Short mmCIF file of C-alpha atoms in Angstrom, two decimals:
data_model
loop_
_atom_site.label_atom_id
_atom_site.label_comp_id
_atom_site.label_asym_id
_atom_site.label_seq_id
_atom_site.Cartn_x
_atom_site.Cartn_y
_atom_site.Cartn_z
CA UNK A 157 0.00 0.00 0.00
CA UNK A 158 1.57 3.28 -1.11
CA UNK A 159 -0.87 5.64 0.63
CA UNK A 160 -0.51 7.56 3.90
CA UNK A 161 -0.44 5.19 6.84
CA UNK A 162 -1.30 5.96 10.45
CA UNK A 163 -0.80 3.96 13.62
CA UNK A 164 -2.50 3.01 15.77
CA UNK A 165 -5.90 3.06 14.07
CA UNK A 166 -7.71 3.17 17.39
CA UNK A 167 -6.56 4.29 20.81
CA UNK A 168 -8.53 4.22 24.06
CA UNK A 169 -6.93 5.96 27.01
CA UNK A 170 -7.84 7.31 30.40
CA UNK A 171 -8.00 11.03 31.11
CA UNK A 172 -4.62 12.37 32.14
CA UNK A 173 -2.56 9.84 30.18
CA UNK A 174 -0.20 10.75 27.35
CA UNK A 175 -0.70 9.34 23.86
CA UNK A 176 1.43 9.37 20.72
CA UNK A 177 0.32 8.78 17.14
CA UNK A 178 2.51 8.04 14.14
CA UNK A 179 2.06 9.03 10.49
CA UNK A 180 4.04 7.71 7.53
CA UNK A 181 3.48 9.92 4.47
CA UNK A 182 3.48 8.87 0.85
CA UNK A 183 7.06 8.30 -0.24
CA UNK A 184 8.73 11.49 -1.56
CA UNK A 185 5.96 13.75 -0.26
CA UNK A 186 7.78 16.57 1.50
CA UNK A 187 4.69 18.20 3.03
CA UNK A 188 2.87 16.66 5.97
CA UNK A 189 -0.25 17.85 7.78
CA UNK A 190 -2.17 16.97 10.92
CA UNK A 191 -5.91 17.59 11.23
CA UNK A 192 -8.49 16.75 13.89
CA UNK A 193 -12.07 15.75 13.09
CA UNK A 194 -14.91 15.45 15.58
CA UNK A 195 -18.25 13.80 14.88
CA UNK A 196 -20.37 15.71 12.40
CA UNK A 197 -17.66 18.25 11.64
CA UNK A 198 -15.13 18.72 8.89
CA UNK A 199 -11.43 18.27 9.65
CA UNK A 200 -9.73 21.14 11.47
CA UNK A 201 -6.13 22.07 10.72
CA UNK A 202 -3.59 21.49 13.48
CA UNK A 203 -0.14 21.84 11.94
CA UNK A 204 1.96 21.59 8.77
CA UNK A 205 5.53 20.48 8.07
CA UNK A 206 7.65 21.05 5.02
CA UNK A 207 10.42 18.48 5.31
CA UNK A 208 11.40 18.63 8.99
CA UNK A 209 10.38 22.25 9.54
CA UNK A 210 7.06 22.98 11.27
CA UNK A 211 5.83 26.00 9.28
CA UNK A 212 2.22 26.50 10.35
CA UNK A 213 0.55 25.77 13.63
CA UNK A 214 -3.08 26.32 14.62
CA UNK A 215 -4.16 27.99 17.82
CA UNK A 216 -6.07 24.72 18.38
CA UNK A 217 -2.69 23.14 19.09
CA UNK A 218 -2.48 23.89 22.78
CA UNK A 219 0.62 23.42 24.94
CA UNK A 220 -0.45 19.83 25.54
CA UNK A 221 -0.03 19.00 21.85
CA UNK A 222 3.30 18.60 20.14
CA UNK A 223 4.20 17.34 16.69
CA UNK A 224 7.55 16.38 15.26
CA UNK A 225 8.89 15.24 11.94
CA UNK A 226 12.50 14.20 12.46
CA UNK A 227 14.52 13.91 9.24
CA UNK A 228 11.51 14.93 7.19
CA UNK A 229 10.08 11.43 6.99
CA UNK A 230 7.46 10.08 9.41
CA UNK A 231 5.76 12.33 11.94
CA UNK A 232 4.47 11.90 15.48
CA UNK A 233 1.71 13.77 17.27
CA UNK A 234 1.77 13.62 21.05
CA UNK A 235 -1.01 14.69 23.37
CA UNK A 236 -0.05 15.10 27.01
CA UNK A 237 -2.50 14.90 29.93
CA UNK A 238 -5.40 13.92 27.68
CA UNK A 239 -8.85 15.37 28.32
CA UNK A 240 -12.24 14.05 27.25
CA UNK A 241 -12.48 16.90 24.75
CA UNK A 242 -9.48 15.44 22.92
CA UNK A 243 -11.62 12.51 21.76
CA UNK A 244 -11.64 12.78 17.97
CA UNK A 245 -10.24 11.34 14.75
CA UNK A 246 -6.69 12.54 14.15
CA UNK A 247 -5.92 12.68 10.44
CA UNK A 248 -2.56 12.91 8.75
CA UNK A 249 -2.12 14.01 5.14
CA UNK A 250 0.81 14.48 2.79
CA UNK A 251 1.52 16.25 -0.47
CA UNK A 252 4.27 17.28 -2.84
CA UNK A 253 4.69 20.41 -4.91
CA UNK A 254 1.46 21.75 -6.35
CA UNK A 255 -0.82 18.85 -5.47
CA UNK A 256 -3.47 18.94 -2.79
CA UNK A 257 -3.11 16.72 0.29
CA UNK A 258 -3.89 13.00 0.38
CA UNK A 259 -5.26 11.84 3.72
CA UNK A 260 -4.55 8.72 5.71
CA UNK A 261 -7.19 6.56 7.40
CA UNK A 262 -6.89 8.40 10.71
CA UNK A 263 -6.37 7.44 14.34
CA UNK A 264 -9.55 7.39 16.40
CA UNK A 265 -8.86 8.52 19.97
CA UNK A 266 -11.28 7.88 22.81
CA UNK A 267 -10.51 9.45 26.18
CA UNK A 268 -12.44 7.90 29.06
CA UNK B 115 -20.22 33.24 11.00
CA UNK B 116 -18.02 30.33 9.99
CA UNK B 117 -15.59 30.90 7.13
CA UNK B 118 -17.06 28.00 5.15
CA UNK B 119 -20.72 27.01 5.30
CA UNK B 120 -22.01 23.68 4.04
CA UNK B 121 -25.46 22.21 4.54
CA UNK B 122 -24.91 18.95 6.44
CA UNK B 123 -28.01 17.32 4.95
CA UNK B 124 -28.66 14.44 5.08
CA UNK B 125 -29.46 14.19 1.38
CA UNK B 126 -31.17 11.08 0.02
CA UNK B 127 -31.64 10.51 -3.73
CA UNK B 128 -32.61 7.60 -6.00
CA UNK B 129 -29.98 5.89 -8.09
CA UNK B 130 -29.39 7.74 -11.37
CA UNK B 131 -30.30 11.17 -9.99
CA UNK B 132 -28.20 14.28 -10.46
CA UNK B 133 -26.84 15.46 -7.13
CA UNK B 134 -25.90 19.04 -6.34
CA UNK B 135 -23.72 19.80 -3.32
CA UNK B 136 -22.83 23.35 -2.34
CA UNK B 137 -20.66 25.48 -0.11
CA UNK B 138 -20.47 29.19 0.50
CA UNK B 139 -17.55 31.08 1.97
CA UNK B 140 -17.07 34.52 3.43
CA UNK B 141 -13.39 35.27 2.87
CA UNK B 142 -12.42 36.38 -0.64
CA UNK B 143 -8.81 35.41 0.14
CA UNK B 144 -9.70 31.77 -0.56
CA UNK B 145 -8.29 30.95 -3.98
CA UNK B 146 -8.02 27.16 -4.15
CA UNK B 147 -11.02 24.85 -3.86
CA UNK B 148 -11.34 21.12 -3.36
CA UNK B 149 -13.93 18.44 -2.84
CA UNK B 150 -13.20 15.40 -0.70
CA UNK B 151 -15.32 12.27 -0.27
CA UNK B 152 -15.30 10.50 3.08
CA UNK B 153 -16.74 7.07 3.69
CA UNK B 154 -17.77 6.18 7.22
CA UNK B 155 -14.79 5.78 9.57
CA UNK B 156 -12.28 6.43 6.75
CA UNK B 157 -10.02 9.34 5.87
CA UNK B 158 -11.13 11.95 3.29
CA UNK B 159 -10.34 11.10 -0.34
CA UNK B 160 -9.51 13.92 -2.78
CA UNK B 161 -12.12 13.99 -5.56
CA UNK B 162 -11.50 17.22 -7.42
CA UNK B 163 -9.68 20.49 -7.12
CA UNK B 164 -10.04 23.74 -9.02
CA UNK B 165 -8.25 27.05 -8.79
CA UNK B 166 -10.33 29.33 -11.00
CA UNK B 167 -13.92 30.36 -11.51
CA UNK B 168 -15.82 28.17 -13.93
CA UNK B 169 -16.45 24.46 -14.38
CA UNK B 170 -14.13 21.47 -14.23
CA UNK B 171 -15.36 18.06 -15.26
CA UNK B 172 -14.00 14.62 -14.37
CA UNK B 173 -16.17 11.69 -15.42
CA UNK B 174 -19.50 11.90 -13.61
CA UNK B 175 -18.28 14.77 -11.41
CA UNK B 176 -18.31 18.50 -12.19
CA UNK B 177 -16.85 21.12 -9.85
CA UNK B 178 -18.06 24.68 -10.24
CA UNK B 179 -16.60 27.80 -8.66
CA UNK B 180 -18.12 31.28 -8.65
CA UNK B 181 -15.64 33.55 -6.88
CA UNK B 182 -17.81 36.64 -7.34
CA UNK B 183 -20.62 34.99 -5.35
CA UNK B 184 -18.24 33.06 -3.04
CA UNK B 185 -20.05 29.85 -3.94
CA UNK B 186 -18.78 26.44 -4.99
CA UNK B 187 -20.68 23.37 -6.14
CA UNK B 188 -20.12 19.72 -6.92
CA UNK B 189 -22.46 17.95 -9.31
CA UNK B 190 -22.67 14.17 -9.54
CA UNK B 191 -24.38 12.76 -12.62
CA UNK B 192 -25.94 9.30 -12.78
CA UNK B 193 -25.44 8.82 -9.05
CA UNK B 194 -24.66 5.31 -7.82
CA UNK B 195 -25.14 3.63 -4.43
CA UNK B 196 -21.33 3.59 -4.17
CA UNK B 197 -21.44 7.41 -4.13
CA UNK B 198 -23.09 7.24 -0.70
CA UNK B 199 -20.66 9.07 1.56
CA UNK B 200 -20.03 12.44 3.20
CA UNK B 201 -18.81 15.11 0.80
CA UNK B 202 -16.54 17.80 2.21
CA UNK B 203 -15.69 21.06 0.51
CA UNK B 204 -12.31 22.55 1.39
CA UNK B 205 -10.46 25.70 0.45
CA UNK B 206 -7.25 27.51 1.17
CA UNK B 207 -5.72 30.94 0.76
CA UNK B 208 -2.82 31.74 -1.50
CA UNK B 209 0.44 31.29 0.39
CA UNK B 210 -1.12 29.06 3.06
CA UNK B 211 -1.15 25.28 3.28
CA UNK B 212 -4.05 25.27 5.73
CA UNK B 213 -7.24 23.73 4.34
CA UNK B 214 -10.50 25.06 5.77
CA UNK B 215 -13.28 22.50 5.51
CA UNK B 216 -17.05 22.69 5.50
CA UNK B 217 -19.00 20.43 7.86
CA UNK B 218 -19.68 17.93 5.10
CA UNK B 219 -22.93 16.81 3.45
CA UNK B 220 -24.02 13.21 4.05
CA UNK B 221 -25.35 11.72 0.81
CA UNK B 222 -27.26 8.46 0.44
CA UNK B 223 -28.02 7.07 -3.03
CA UNK B 224 -30.80 4.51 -2.86
CA UNK B 225 -30.84 1.57 -5.32
#
């Protein structure tokens, strides 16, 4: 499969725990994005990387959220001290040059 | 007022019908427009993108943009049950990589 892959696909955690998600973009895509989608809503932008540089970051990305993309390949999104309001689908997307982003299948987070 | 407005539906049509999906936006800085299709519990799939006012056709799908009215549409001809999904409009400003999405319209095509 040559699409965007995300792991894990589902994560259930207790409030206050830390969680980390991984995204592997399409090979040779230098742009990588994280979005969050809650039920009945469209995806909301969280952050964007070009290679390893984090170039845009939403105000939605509070201090408890951090994203990295070491060496410009895969990316991780960490949420510290999870809250019930963090329950959502976390989507990763990648692109290259003038094309629009291709999305992965998402990681569904449930915070109990 | 949200930057992008999209009627969430749901919309139910018989197989073979022509479907019209629409979004309006308030910020004239949006220059690039996309439509994504999202099946239940899956990630969004890019259907079409267009960067100028007018129509763009791809098979049974036509994307239409009217920048003067801040209105975009997606038409699906000869709709099929496999078209049943949520359709999301998205747009971004020149110089920004941030996509702003509508809420999505849930479409059901009945056999």
